[in-house]
XYZ file of C-alpha atoms in Angstrom:
744
model
C 9.247 -0.101 0.156
C 7.235 2.216 -2.107
C 7.413 5.559 -0.293
C 5.227 7.249 -2.906
C 2.017 5.604 -1.688
C 2.611 6.029 2.041
C 0.869 9.002 3.712
C 2.884 11.543 5.723
C 1.646 9.969 8.963
C 3.724 6.866 8.174
C 6.730 8.451 6.455
C 7.122 11.108 9.163
C 6.676 8.557 11.935
C 9.330 6.315 10.402
C 11.819 9.179 10.214
C 11.250 10.510 13.738
C 10.807 7.230 15.626
C 13.651 5.052 16.790
C 17.162 5.979 17.832
C 17.921 8.348 14.942
C 21.548 8.733 13.842
C 23.061 7.727 17.200
C 23.620 4.034 16.282
C 25.306 5.019 12.998
C 27.624 7.425 14.819
C 28.478 4.684 17.297
C 29.080 2.251 14.428
C 31.347 4.757 12.677
C 33.366 5.200 15.863
C 33.612 1.425 16.281
C 34.780 0.917 12.685
C 37.373 3.670 13.112
C 38.650 2.002 16.276
C 38.832 -1.353 14.504
C 40.680 0.185 11.552
C 43.216 1.733 13.932
C 43.760 -1.544 15.769
C 44.084 -3.547 12.538
C 46.552 -1.012 11.106
C 48.647 -1.126 14.263
C 48.602 -4.935 14.199
C 49.672 -4.994 10.536
C 52.570 -2.614 11.195
C 53.671 -4.579 14.246
C 53.410 -7.922 12.442
C 55.410 -6.638 9.434
C 58.050 -5.093 11.720
C 58.539 -8.314 13.698
C 58.898 -10.541 10.631
C 61.245 -8.046 8.942
C 63.503 -7.810 11.997
C 63.611 -11.589 12.382
C 64.485 -12.187 8.733
C 67.071 -9.394 8.643
C 68.902 -10.142 11.871
C 68.461 -13.209 14.065
C 66.902 -15.631 11.625
C 68.719 -16.352 8.371
C 68.546 -19.054 5.756
C 65.918 -21.100 3.878
C 63.562 -21.421 6.857
C 63.585 -17.660 7.327
C 62.721 -17.118 3.681
C 59.827 -19.583 3.951
C 58.545 -17.764 7.058
C 58.618 -14.409 5.256
C 56.741 -15.878 2.286
C 54.082 -17.359 4.581
C 53.716 -14.212 6.708
C 53.406 -11.728 3.844
C 49.767 -12.605 2.901
C 48.663 -12.253 6.520
C 50.284 -8.842 6.771
C 48.510 -7.913 3.551
C 45.217 -9.225 4.967
C 45.622 -7.026 8.055
C 46.352 -3.980 5.894
C 43.351 -4.698 3.653
C 41.103 -5.273 6.667
C 42.231 -1.963 8.181
C 41.466 -0.152 4.921
C 38.086 -1.881 4.655
C 37.191 -0.891 8.227
C 38.255 2.707 7.575
C 36.060 2.759 4.452
C 33.095 1.400 6.417
C 33.602 4.117 9.050
C 33.633 6.809 6.365
C 30.475 5.534 4.699
C 28.730 5.273 8.075
C 29.391 8.978 8.611
C 28.075 9.665 5.100
C 24.928 7.746 6.059
C 24.598 9.926 9.161
C 24.704 13.051 7.002
C 22.162 11.603 4.568
C 19.786 10.630 7.394
C 20.009 13.972 9.174
C 19.374 15.843 5.919
C 16.334 13.654 5.183
C 14.981 14.081 8.708
C 15.358 17.857 8.484
C 13.374 17.833 5.221
C 10.595 15.630 6.657
C 7.466 17.140 8.200
C 7.359 16.538 11.952
C 4.655 14.004 12.966
C 3.050 16.508 15.349
C 2.525 18.925 12.455
C 0.871 16.160 10.417
C -1.306 15.171 13.384
C -2.364 18.786 13.907
C -3.392 19.019 10.251
C -5.473 15.842 10.439
C -7.083 16.921 13.704
C -8.022 20.251 12.147
C -9.479 18.419 9.137
C -11.641 16.179 11.353
C -12.903 19.123 13.403
C -13.761 21.093 10.272
C -15.513 18.111 8.680
C -17.592 17.346 11.769
C -18.761 20.959 12.073
C -19.395 21.410 8.335
C -23.135 20.872 8.598
C -24.057 23.521 6.029
C -20.870 23.549 3.978
C -19.528 26.680 5.622
C -16.138 25.083 6.253
C -15.537 24.017 2.648
C -12.777 26.629 1.958
C -10.979 25.793 5.200
C -11.275 22.059 4.505
C -9.814 22.578 1.023
C -6.922 24.618 2.449
C -6.248 21.946 5.066
C -6.234 19.234 2.402
C -3.881 21.292 0.213
C -1.482 21.594 3.148
C -1.761 17.855 3.726
C -0.987 17.093 0.085
C 2.047 19.384 0.307
C 3.186 17.501 3.422
C 2.770 14.238 1.520
C 4.883 15.546 -1.360
C 7.618 16.887 0.934
C 7.830 13.632 2.855
C 8.007 11.603 -0.348
C 10.762 13.867 -1.705
C 12.698 13.535 1.553
C 12.363 9.748 1.529
C 13.397 9.498 -2.118
C 16.482 11.636 -1.443
C 17.227 9.533 1.623
C 16.955 6.324 -0.387
C 19.153 7.721 -3.148
C 21.834 8.963 -0.745
C 21.820 5.774 1.309
C 22.048 3.620 -1.817
C 25.012 5.650 -3.079
C 26.783 5.292 0.269
C 26.187 1.553 0.364
C 27.444 1.176 -3.208
C 30.855 2.447 -2.063
C 31.233 -0.463 0.335
C 33.046 -3.570 -0.867
C 31.876 -6.899 0.579
C 34.424 -8.304 2.997
C 34.689 -11.566 1.088
C 35.506 -9.686 -2.135
C 38.034 -7.431 -0.424
C 39.820 -10.079 1.613
C 39.088 -13.416 0.020
C 41.443 -13.089 -2.967
C 44.653 -12.237 -1.121
C 47.493 -14.364 -2.499
C 48.523 -17.217 -0.265
C 45.390 -17.364 1.933
C 43.353 -20.511 1.435
C 41.060 -20.063 4.466
C 39.512 -17.017 6.028
C 37.037 -16.890 8.915
C 34.752 -14.502 7.013
C 32.911 -17.273 5.157
C 32.185 -19.090 8.378
C 30.955 -15.850 9.925
C 28.664 -15.313 6.926
C 27.233 -18.831 7.267
C 26.717 -18.368 10.975
C 24.936 -15.064 10.373
C 22.623 -16.731 7.860
C 21.813 -19.393 10.409
C 21.049 -16.766 13.017
C 18.809 -14.970 10.501
C 16.870 -18.166 9.915
C 16.379 -18.606 13.651
C 15.377 -14.995 14.188
C 13.062 -14.411 11.193
C 10.710 -12.580 13.559
C 11.744 -9.510 15.515
C 9.963 -9.667 18.849
C 8.419 -12.283 21.087
C 5.553 -14.732 20.846
C 5.188 -14.531 17.072
C 3.957 -17.468 15.018
C 5.043 -17.071 11.389
C 7.812 -15.244 9.553
C 8.958 -11.687 9.072
C 6.935 -10.213 11.922
C 8.105 -7.134 13.819
C 6.389 -6.926 17.186
C 4.844 -9.339 19.629
C 2.122 -11.969 19.606
C 1.470 -11.959 15.859
C 0.117 -14.962 13.962
C 1.002 -14.847 10.266
C 3.715 -13.283 8.163
C 5.182 -9.799 7.719
C 3.099 -8.057 10.367
C 4.342 -4.853 12.021
C 2.815 -4.381 15.454
C 1.269 -6.546 18.131
C -1.476 -9.149 18.268
C -2.241 -9.299 14.547
C -3.709 -12.361 12.841
C -3.006 -12.543 9.109
C -0.335 -11.184 6.819
C 1.113 -7.777 6.073
C -0.744 -5.841 8.752
C 0.615 -2.577 10.193
C -0.788 -1.871 13.644
C -2.294 -3.955 16.419
C -5.183 -6.362 16.824
C -5.949 -6.694 13.106
C -7.560 -9.854 11.761
C -6.958 -10.176 8.022
C -4.381 -9.045 5.494
C -2.827 -5.744 4.511
C -4.570 -3.601 7.101
C -3.078 -0.351 8.436
C -4.407 0.601 11.854
C -5.928 -1.366 14.695
C -8.717 -3.889 15.197
C -9.680 -4.219 11.529
C -11.336 -7.377 10.198
C -10.820 -7.968 6.484
C -8.171 -6.754 4.109
C -6.681 -3.482 2.934
C -8.440 -1.341 5.535
C -6.903 1.952 6.687
C -8.003 3.076 10.131
C -9.415 1.272 13.144
C -12.366 -0.948 13.948
C -13.409 -1.565 10.336
C -15.101 -4.780 9.205
C -14.810 -5.578 5.502
C -12.370 -4.624 2.782
C -10.740 -1.424 1.534
C -12.399 0.852 4.077
C -10.728 4.116 5.117
C -11.753 5.482 8.490
C -13.171 4.210 11.761
C -15.821 1.643 12.591
C -17.158 0.973 9.096
C -19.040 -2.279 8.484
C -21.811 -3.875 6.460
C -24.215 -6.842 6.470
C -21.412 -9.080 5.215
C -18.598 -6.609 5.851
C -18.435 -3.110 4.434
C -16.551 -2.364 1.241
C -14.835 0.824 0.082
C -16.281 3.131 2.733
C -14.560 6.436 3.493
C -15.426 7.933 6.841
C -16.741 6.832 10.209
C -19.345 4.238 11.276
C -20.831 3.641 7.836
C -22.891 0.461 7.486
C -22.858 -0.722 3.896
C -20.538 -0.158 0.957
C -19.123 2.749 -1.028
C -20.285 5.386 1.454
C -18.466 8.655 2.140
C -19.093 10.414 5.421
C -20.466 9.534 8.840
C -22.896 6.864 9.999
C -24.621 6.206 6.681
C -26.700 3.030 6.460
C -26.906 1.703 2.921
C -24.755 2.043 -0.184
C -23.260 4.948 -2.151
C -24.279 7.656 0.323
C -22.319 10.891 0.824
C -22.869 12.845 4.007
C -23.977 11.805 7.470
C -26.771 9.760 8.974
C -28.463 8.786 5.719
C -30.686 5.692 5.702
C -30.999 4.318 2.187
C -28.932 4.429 -0.986
C -27.389 7.131 -3.178
C -28.231 10.005 -0.818
C -26.192 13.224 -0.575
C -26.558 15.229 2.618
C -27.663 14.522 6.166
C -30.317 12.324 7.794
C -32.240 11.449 4.637
C -34.617 8.465 4.805
C -34.997 6.900 1.365
C -33.034 6.849 -1.875
C -31.482 9.429 -4.195
C -32.134 12.429 -1.946
C -30.034 15.624 -1.897
C -30.301 17.739 1.251
C -31.160 16.810 4.799
C -34.075 15.464 6.793
C -35.971 14.270 3.723
C -38.384 11.335 3.998
C -38.900 9.649 0.645
C -36.922 9.363 -2.578
C -35.569 11.631 -5.302
C -35.987 14.800 -3.227
C -33.830 17.946 -3.346
C -34.198 20.149 -0.296
C -34.750 20.104 3.451
C -37.402 18.267 5.455
C -39.411 17.058 2.472
C -42.007 14.325 3.028
C -42.726 12.292 -0.083
C -40.883 11.765 -3.347
C -39.726 13.799 -6.329
C -39.869 17.142 -4.483
C -37.748 20.291 -4.533
C -37.809 22.859 -1.756
C -37.698 23.496 1.952
C -39.708 21.580 4.515
C -43.461 21.027 4.663
C -43.935 21.440 0.921
C -46.047 18.340 0.547
C -48.062 15.894 2.525
C -48.928 12.249 1.876
C -46.415 12.057 -0.953
C -48.122 14.497 -3.287
C -45.772 16.461 -5.496
C -44.576 19.729 -6.903
C -45.595 22.351 -4.380
C -43.510 25.498 -3.918
C -43.702 27.291 -0.582
C -44.527 26.261 2.979
C -47.263 24.202 4.554
C -49.068 23.184 1.384
C -51.225 20.049 1.344
C -51.972 18.832 -2.150
C -50.228 19.237 -5.484
C -48.918 22.013 -7.721
C -49.534 24.807 -5.210
C -47.503 28.033 -5.057
C -47.516 29.845 -1.725
C -48.167 29.090 1.913
C -50.774 26.950 3.647
C -52.786 25.946 0.603
C -54.936 22.813 0.660
C -55.851 21.468 -2.750
C -54.486 21.618 -6.294
C -53.109 24.451 -8.445
C -53.573 27.219 -5.878
C -51.513 30.436 -5.819
C -51.410 32.469 -2.620
C -51.975 31.953 1.080
C -54.414 29.747 2.970
C -56.596 28.712 0.049
C -58.856 25.655 0.273
C -59.919 24.107 -3.004
C -58.524 24.025 -6.505
C -57.289 26.639 -8.947
C -57.586 29.613 -6.584
C -55.479 32.795 -6.757
C -55.501 34.911 -3.631
C -55.706 34.694 0.136
C -58.099 32.679 2.280
C -60.303 31.546 -0.598
C -62.652 28.572 -0.262
C -63.882 26.745 -3.336
C -62.599 26.339 -6.872
C -61.434 28.907 -9.413
C -61.667 31.847 -6.995
C -59.729 35.115 -7.359
C -59.231 37.676 -4.588
C -59.315 37.749 -0.804
C -61.378 35.624 1.509
C -61.376 35.035 5.232
C -58.244 35.083 7.341
C -58.479 31.305 7.464
C -60.163 29.120 4.889
C -60.358 26.043 7.053
C -62.519 25.262 10.074
C -61.861 26.041 13.722
C -58.576 27.820 13.062
C -57.006 30.659 15.055
C -54.448 32.802 13.240
C -53.904 33.600 9.571
C -53.675 31.616 6.363
C -54.675 28.266 7.839
C -56.478 26.005 5.375
C -56.730 22.971 7.612
C -58.811 22.252 10.692
C -58.384 23.299 14.328
C -54.990 24.906 13.824
C -53.430 27.718 15.858
C -50.884 29.842 14.027
C -50.057 30.657 10.431
C -50.256 28.815 7.118
C -51.054 25.399 8.587
C -52.758 23.109 6.076
C -53.007 20.074 8.324
C -55.167 19.492 11.381
C -54.669 20.261 15.052
C -51.337 22.003 14.570
C -49.833 24.821 16.613
C -47.234 26.892 14.818
C -46.243 27.876 11.296
C -46.510 26.036 7.988
C -47.337 22.591 9.348
C -48.878 20.292 6.739
C -49.187 17.269 8.998
C -51.432 16.697 11.992
C -51.138 17.545 15.703
C -47.731 19.131 15.356
C -46.270 21.888 17.546
C -43.654 23.959 15.778
C -42.661 24.974 12.265
C -43.023 23.266 8.848
C -43.615 19.774 10.229
C -45.120 17.476 7.597
C -45.408 14.432 9.843
C -47.736 13.937 12.798
C -47.533 14.576 16.562
C -44.123 16.204 16.262
C -42.684 18.955 18.461
C -40.024 21.014 16.716
C -39.044 22.074 13.220
C -39.147 20.269 9.896
C -39.984 16.798 11.195
C -41.251 14.496 8.450
C -41.724 11.474 10.681
C -44.109 10.834 13.568
C -43.965 11.582 17.314
C -40.574 13.247 17.194
C -39.204 15.945 19.496
C -36.514 18.003 17.778
C -35.494 19.115 14.300
C -35.813 17.470 10.897
C -36.329 13.919 12.111
C -37.483 11.637 9.294
C -38.028 8.627 11.521
C -40.489 7.917 14.312
C -40.343 8.564 18.061
C -36.991 10.349 18.118
C -35.745 12.979 20.560
C -33.005 14.974 18.865
C -31.988 16.215 15.443
C -31.773 14.753 11.928
C -32.602 11.152 12.868
C -33.842 9.071 9.899
C -34.118 6.051 12.177
C -36.686 5.522 14.930
C -36.763 5.631 18.746
C -33.431 7.406 18.986
C -32.140 9.996 21.437
C -29.413 12.068 19.818
C -28.232 13.345 16.463
C -28.252 11.828 12.947
C -28.858 8.197 13.892
C -29.703 6.066 10.860
C -30.346 3.039 13.034
C -33.110 2.453 15.584
C -33.231 2.558 19.390
C -29.933 4.361 19.902
C -28.799 6.895 22.485
C -25.988 8.969 21.015
C -24.961 10.346 17.660
C -24.317 9.023 14.156
C -25.158 5.390 14.924
C -26.054 3.415 11.804
C -27.082 0.223 13.599
C -29.529 -0.502 16.435
C -29.547 -0.502 20.249
C -26.284 1.374 20.742
C -25.354 3.741 23.554
C -22.560 5.924 22.257
C -21.628 7.424 18.920
C -20.462 6.327 15.481
C -21.364 2.662 15.944
C -22.136 0.605 12.841
C -22.648 -2.545 14.901
C -25.523 -3.136 17.328
C -26.039 -3.425 21.100
C -22.784 -1.641 21.930
C -21.905 0.648 24.835
C -19.114 2.852 23.530
C -18.161 4.392 20.204
C -16.795 3.445 16.790
C -17.761 -0.223 17.151
C -18.435 -2.242 14.003
C -19.070 -5.379 16.021
C -22.012 -6.404 18.213
C -22.548 -6.420 21.997
C -19.287 -4.756 22.926
C -18.561 -2.624 25.982
C -15.784 -0.301 24.848
C -14.725 1.388 21.624
C -13.219 0.577 18.227
C -14.171 -3.101 18.442
C -14.806 -4.849 15.130
C -15.383 -8.175 16.856
C -18.304 -9.191 19.077
C -18.930 -9.576 22.821
C -15.729 -7.810 23.832
C -15.099 -5.749 26.957
C -12.308 -3.330 26.088
C -11.038 -1.502 23.035
C -9.656 -2.300 19.573
C -10.556 -6.003 19.622
C -11.162 -7.759 16.306
C -11.734 -11.122 17.941
C -14.683 -12.394 19.981
C -15.306 -12.559 23.759
C -12.109 -10.806 24.787
C -11.588 -8.837 27.985
C -8.813 -6.365 27.242
C -7.581 -4.564 24.151
C -5.975 -5.173 20.748
C -6.857 -8.877 20.699
C -7.339 -10.468 17.274
C -7.928 -13.873 18.808
C -10.962 -14.949 20.815
C -11.746 -15.576 24.463
C -8.610 -13.881 25.776
C -8.114 -11.894 28.963
C -5.301 -9.401 28.355
C -3.884 -7.487 25.409
C -2.395 -8.125 21.969
C -3.254 -11.831 21.887
C -3.729 -13.417 18.461
C -4.392 -16.877 19.835
C -7.458 -18.206 21.652
C -8.310 -18.481 25.334
C -5.123 -17.041 26.826
C -4.604 -14.963 29.960
C -1.795 -12.445 29.519
C -0.437 -10.534 26.583
C 1.086 -11.091 23.144
C 0.342 -14.816 23.024
C -0.044 -16.268 19.530
C -0.667 -19.747 20.868
C -3.808 -20.987 22.626
C -4.765 -21.380 26.303
C -1.604 -19.804 27.663
C -1.123 -18.046 30.993
C 1.696 -15.540 30.624
C 3.238 -13.620 27.759
C 4.902 -14.082 24.361
C 3.962 -17.766 24.065
C 3.694 -19.213 20.552
C 2.893 -22.700 21.813
C -0.236 -23.958 23.572
C -1.154 -24.409 27.262
C 2.024 -22.800 28.585
C 2.357 -21.153 31.980
C 5.162 -18.623 31.775
C 6.926 -16.497 29.191
C 8.198 -17.046 25.667
C 7.551 -20.746 25.076
C 6.959 -22.126 21.591
C 6.262 -25.652 22.858
C 2.870 -27.323 23.306
C 2.316 -28.664 26.813
C 0.440 -31.907 27.523
C -1.798 -30.493 30.255
C -5.529 -29.806 30.510
C -5.179 -26.210 31.690
C -2.550 -23.523 32.055
C -2.250 -21.285 35.074
C -3.108 -22.094 38.659
C -6.134 -23.437 40.492
C -8.223 -24.163 37.385
C -10.621 -27.110 37.204
C -12.052 -28.407 33.954
C -10.384 -28.235 30.554
C -8.903 -25.612 28.231
C -8.822 -22.917 30.921
C -6.100 -20.313 31.380
C -5.531 -17.970 34.272
C -6.476 -18.539 37.859
C -9.217 -20.419 39.723
C -11.580 -20.873 36.783
C -13.997 -23.794 36.595
C -15.622 -25.170 33.488
C -14.328 -25.183 29.939
C -12.609 -22.631 27.750
C -12.384 -19.782 30.264
C -9.623 -17.196 30.619
C -8.986 -14.760 33.439
C -9.821 -15.159 37.099
C -12.594 -16.895 39.004
C -14.980 -17.527 36.111
C -17.599 -20.261 36.391
C -20.835 -21.348 34.748
C -21.991 -24.318 32.718
C -21.513 -22.701 29.341
C -17.873 -21.716 29.811
C -16.095 -19.836 27.046
C -15.868 -16.731 29.215
C -13.115 -14.134 29.599
C -12.552 -11.664 32.400
C -13.047 -11.835 36.122
C -15.622 -13.493 38.398
C -18.247 -14.042 35.707
C -20.865 -16.713 36.450
C -23.310 -16.597 33.537
C -24.962 -20.000 33.187
C -24.740 -20.042 29.392
C -21.249 -18.551 29.297
C -19.953 -16.687 26.251
C -19.403 -13.563 28.336
C -16.611 -11.003 28.724
C -16.001 -8.463 31.455
C -16.309 -8.462 35.210
C -18.874 -9.917 37.600
C -21.566 -10.719 35.027
C -24.187 -13.270 36.103
C -26.832 -12.857 33.400
C -28.194 -16.387 33.034
C -28.487 -16.263 29.261
C -24.870 -15.204 28.780
C -23.674 -13.665 25.522
C -22.948 -10.379 27.286
C -20.150 -7.885 27.867
C -19.466 -5.313 30.543
C -19.621 -5.188 34.300
C -22.010 -6.659 36.883
C -24.887 -7.370 34.503
C -27.451 -9.757 36.005
C -30.952 -11.108 35.478
C -32.476 -13.918 33.451
C -31.995 -12.670 29.902
C -29.058 -12.341 27.532
C -27.247 -9.892 25.261
C -26.558 -7.127 27.777
C -23.703 -4.667 27.347
C -22.673 -1.985 29.795
C -22.853 -1.708 33.556
C -25.201 -3.015 36.273
C -28.150 -3.902 34.042
C -30.670 -6.267 35.654
C -33.768 -7.268 33.685
C -35.884 -10.332 32.996
C -35.396 -10.252 29.235
C -31.965 -8.710 28.713
C -31.002 -6.961 25.494
C -29.940 -3.834 27.384
C -27.222 -1.355 26.398
C -26.184 1.152 29.017
C -26.194 1.613 32.765
C -28.506 0.549 35.594
C -31.440 -0.530 33.415
C -34.058 -2.675 35.189
C -37.465 -4.172 34.470
C -38.275 -6.156 31.358
C -35.362 -5.262 29.098
C -34.605 -3.944 25.621
C -33.523 -0.613 27.118
C -30.798 1.728 25.865
C -29.459 4.418 28.164
C -29.366 5.019 31.894
C -31.733 3.792 34.629
C -34.664 2.913 32.376
C -37.300 0.634 33.898
C -40.835 -0.623 33.379
C -42.551 -3.899 32.586
C -42.457 -3.438 28.831
C -39.003 -2.071 28.144
C -37.981 -0.646 24.790
C -37.018 2.650 26.421
C -34.212 4.870 25.112
C -32.713 7.686 27.150
C -32.559 8.443 30.850
C -34.970 7.391 33.626
C -37.866 6.345 31.385
C -40.357 4.050 33.134
C -43.276 3.559 30.765
C -45.156 0.292 31.352
C -47.198 0.163 28.154
C -47.012 -3.180 26.373
C -45.698 -1.397 23.318
C -43.070 0.421 25.385
C -41.080 2.738 23.218
C -40.219 5.915 25.120
C -37.345 7.974 23.699
C -36.079 10.855 25.789
C -35.813 11.706 29.449
C -38.014 11.079 32.498
C -41.045 9.730 30.612
C -43.269 7.648 32.901
C -46.776 6.337 33.523
C -48.411 3.288 31.946
C -48.203 4.850 28.515
C -45.580 4.424 25.898
C -44.483 5.814 22.566
C -43.467 9.144 24.076
C -40.574 11.279 22.857
C -39.170 14.243 24.728
C -39.261 15.027 28.436
C -41.469 14.229 31.436
C -44.420 12.862 29.440
C -46.812 10.712 31.478
C -49.585 9.634 29.139
C -51.859 7.235 30.998
C -53.892 5.416 28.392
C -53.716 1.642 28.952
C -53.950 0.618 25.298
C -50.727 -0.057 23.364
C -49.702 2.923 21.291
C -52.325 5.340 22.625
C -50.164 7.930 24.443
C -47.947 8.999 21.516
C -46.814 12.290 23.023
C -43.947 14.479 21.849
C -42.497 17.491 23.609
C -42.527 17.811 27.368
C -44.701 17.560 30.474
C -47.750 16.240 28.602
C -50.187 14.031 30.536
C -52.723 13.215 27.859
C -52.749 11.227 24.653
C -51.397 12.127 21.229
C -50.159 15.539 22.357
C -47.350 17.672 20.956
C -45.794 20.680 22.623
C -45.528 21.305 26.334
C -47.742 21.110 29.452
C -50.791 19.830 27.596
C -53.388 17.724 29.445
C-alpha cells in the first residue's frame, strides 16, 4: 500500500475505523496466558520425568524414557518463550498503533475542511473567496502530509515489531529428537482455509474482495463490478467512490476515465474532468459542456469563467468567441456588456452599435462621446459624419431620455430599437446593457430571456448559455435547476439528460448520483435498477452487481435474496446455479426474480407488461424497460413513480401525457415538459404551471399561459395563434414580443 498517494480522507478513515487497538490487546493477553500455561506444563512434565527416573523407575528403560521425553520438555519451554515473545510484540504493536492514531488527523476535521472548500468554491462567483480557498487548500495539504508521516511511522514501527517475531516452524521445528510437529499441518490447513476464503464478505464472485456482492477482483466495498474499486456500485476498474462507470475515477456518479468529482460525463464518457457535472473532457469546475473549460456553466471549448457561449472566452455571460469581459455579444471583444451588436468589434463603453466607438450609446463607426449617430463624430447627440460638439439630447428617432442613438427607446444611451432602460444595444429589451433582443434584465446577450447575463434563448434565471432553462448557469437546454450541462433535467449538476434529481451522468434517472440509465434510486452505475448502489442491471434492491435480482449484494443473476453468487437462487449465500425458470414466489414467465411478476426479465413485485425487463413494484408499461413504482406509460423506458400515458421516456412523479419525454412532477398534456404541473397541447414547457398551447411551445418560467408560446418569466399570456409570435420576457405581459412587466 502506497500511503503517499492516498488523500487524508482515506488515511484518516483507515486509522479511525474498525476496532482500534482492542483486538491487539486481547491477542497480547491471550499469548501471555498461553505462555503461562505452556511454561507450567513444561515444568510439570520435567518434574514428573525427573522424579520417575530418580526414584521409582530405574534401569535401561528409564534412561530411554528420559531421552525420549527431553525434546518434548524442550519443545514446551521453547513454545512458552515464543508465546511470551509474541505477547510482548503485540503490546509493542499496540503502542505503535496508538501513537500513529494520535498523530493522524481526525476524519471529521478532514471532512470539515473539504466542506468549507466546497462552500467557498460554490460562492466564489467573482473570485472574492480566493484567499480563503488558498488557506483551506494549504490546511488540506498539511493534513495530507501529517497523515502520510503518521502512516509511514506506523508502517516502520509495525515492521520493526514484526521483524522481532520468529516463525513457529523455525523456532520449534529444529528441536533435537522431534521428527513430527503439528505446526506444519496447521500451516497447510491455514493455507487451505485462505484459498477457500479469498474473499472477505458474502456474495462475491472473484478473488480478494472485501465487502459484499462484488463481481471481479480486489474490490473494497459492496456491489462493484470490475477490479480494484474502492466504494460501492462502481462499474469499471480502479475507481474510488460510488456509482462510477469507467476507470480511475475519484468521486461519485462519473462516467468515463480519470475524472475527479461528481457526475462528470461526456459523449463517449468524460475524461480528466475536475469538478461537478461537466460534460466533455479536461474541464475544471461546474457544469461545463465541452472541452478544456475552467469555471461554471460554459458551453463551448477553452472558456474561462461562467456561462460563456462559444470558444476561448474569459469572463462570464459572453456570447461568441475570443471575448474578454462580461455580457459581450460577438467575437474578439474586450469590455463589459453591451459593447457591440451583431458581432461588430472593438467598441469601448456601453450600448454602442457599430465598430470602434468610444463612449455610450453611439451608433456608427469611430465615434467618441455619447449618443452619436453616424461616423467619426466627437461629442454628444450628434447626427451625421465628422461632427464636433453638442447636438440634441437624443440623436435617434422617437426616443425619450438622453443619449439614445437608436429608435423608439426610453432611457439612456440605448443604441438599439424599442428598448427601455440603460445602454441596450439590442432591440425591445427592458433593463440594462442587453445586447440581445426581447430580454428583461441585465446583460443578456441572447433572446427572450428574463434575468441576468443569459447568452442563450428563452431562459428565466441567471448566466444560462443554454436555451429554455429556468435556473442558474445551465449549459444545456430545457432544464429546471442549476448547473446542468445536458438537456431536459429537473435538478442540479446533471451532465446526463432527462433526469429528476442531481449529479446524474446517466439518462432518464429519478434520483441522484446515477451514472447509469433508467434507474430509480441513487448511486446506480447499471441500467433499470430500482434501489441504490447497483452496478448490475434490472435489479430491485441495493449493492447488486449481477442482473435481474431482487434483494441485496447479489453478484449472480436472477436471484431473490441476498449474498448469492450463483444464478436463480431463492435464499441467502448460495454460489450454485439452480435449474429453474424463475427465483422467488408466484412468478410466471422466465428469468423473473421477486414476487408475483409476469413476463420476462422482471425483478421486484407485481410487475407485468409485454416488454418485461422491469424493476420495482407494480409497473405495467407495455414496452417494459422501466424502473420505479406504479408506472404504466405504454412506451416504457421510464423511471420514477406513477407515470402514465401513451408516450415514453418519463422520469419523476405522476406525469401523464400523450407524448412522454417529461421530467418532473404532475406534467400533463402533450409532453416534453420539465418541472411541475406544466400542461398544454404543445408541451416544451419548463418551470411551474405553464400551459401555453402554441405549436412551438417553449415557455420557460412560472405561470405562463394562453395559446402563445416562447415566453420567459412570469404570468405571460401572449395570445397570438402563430408559432413563435408571442415571444415575451418579464412578467404579466399579454401582447406579443414584449419585455418588461404589465405590457399589453
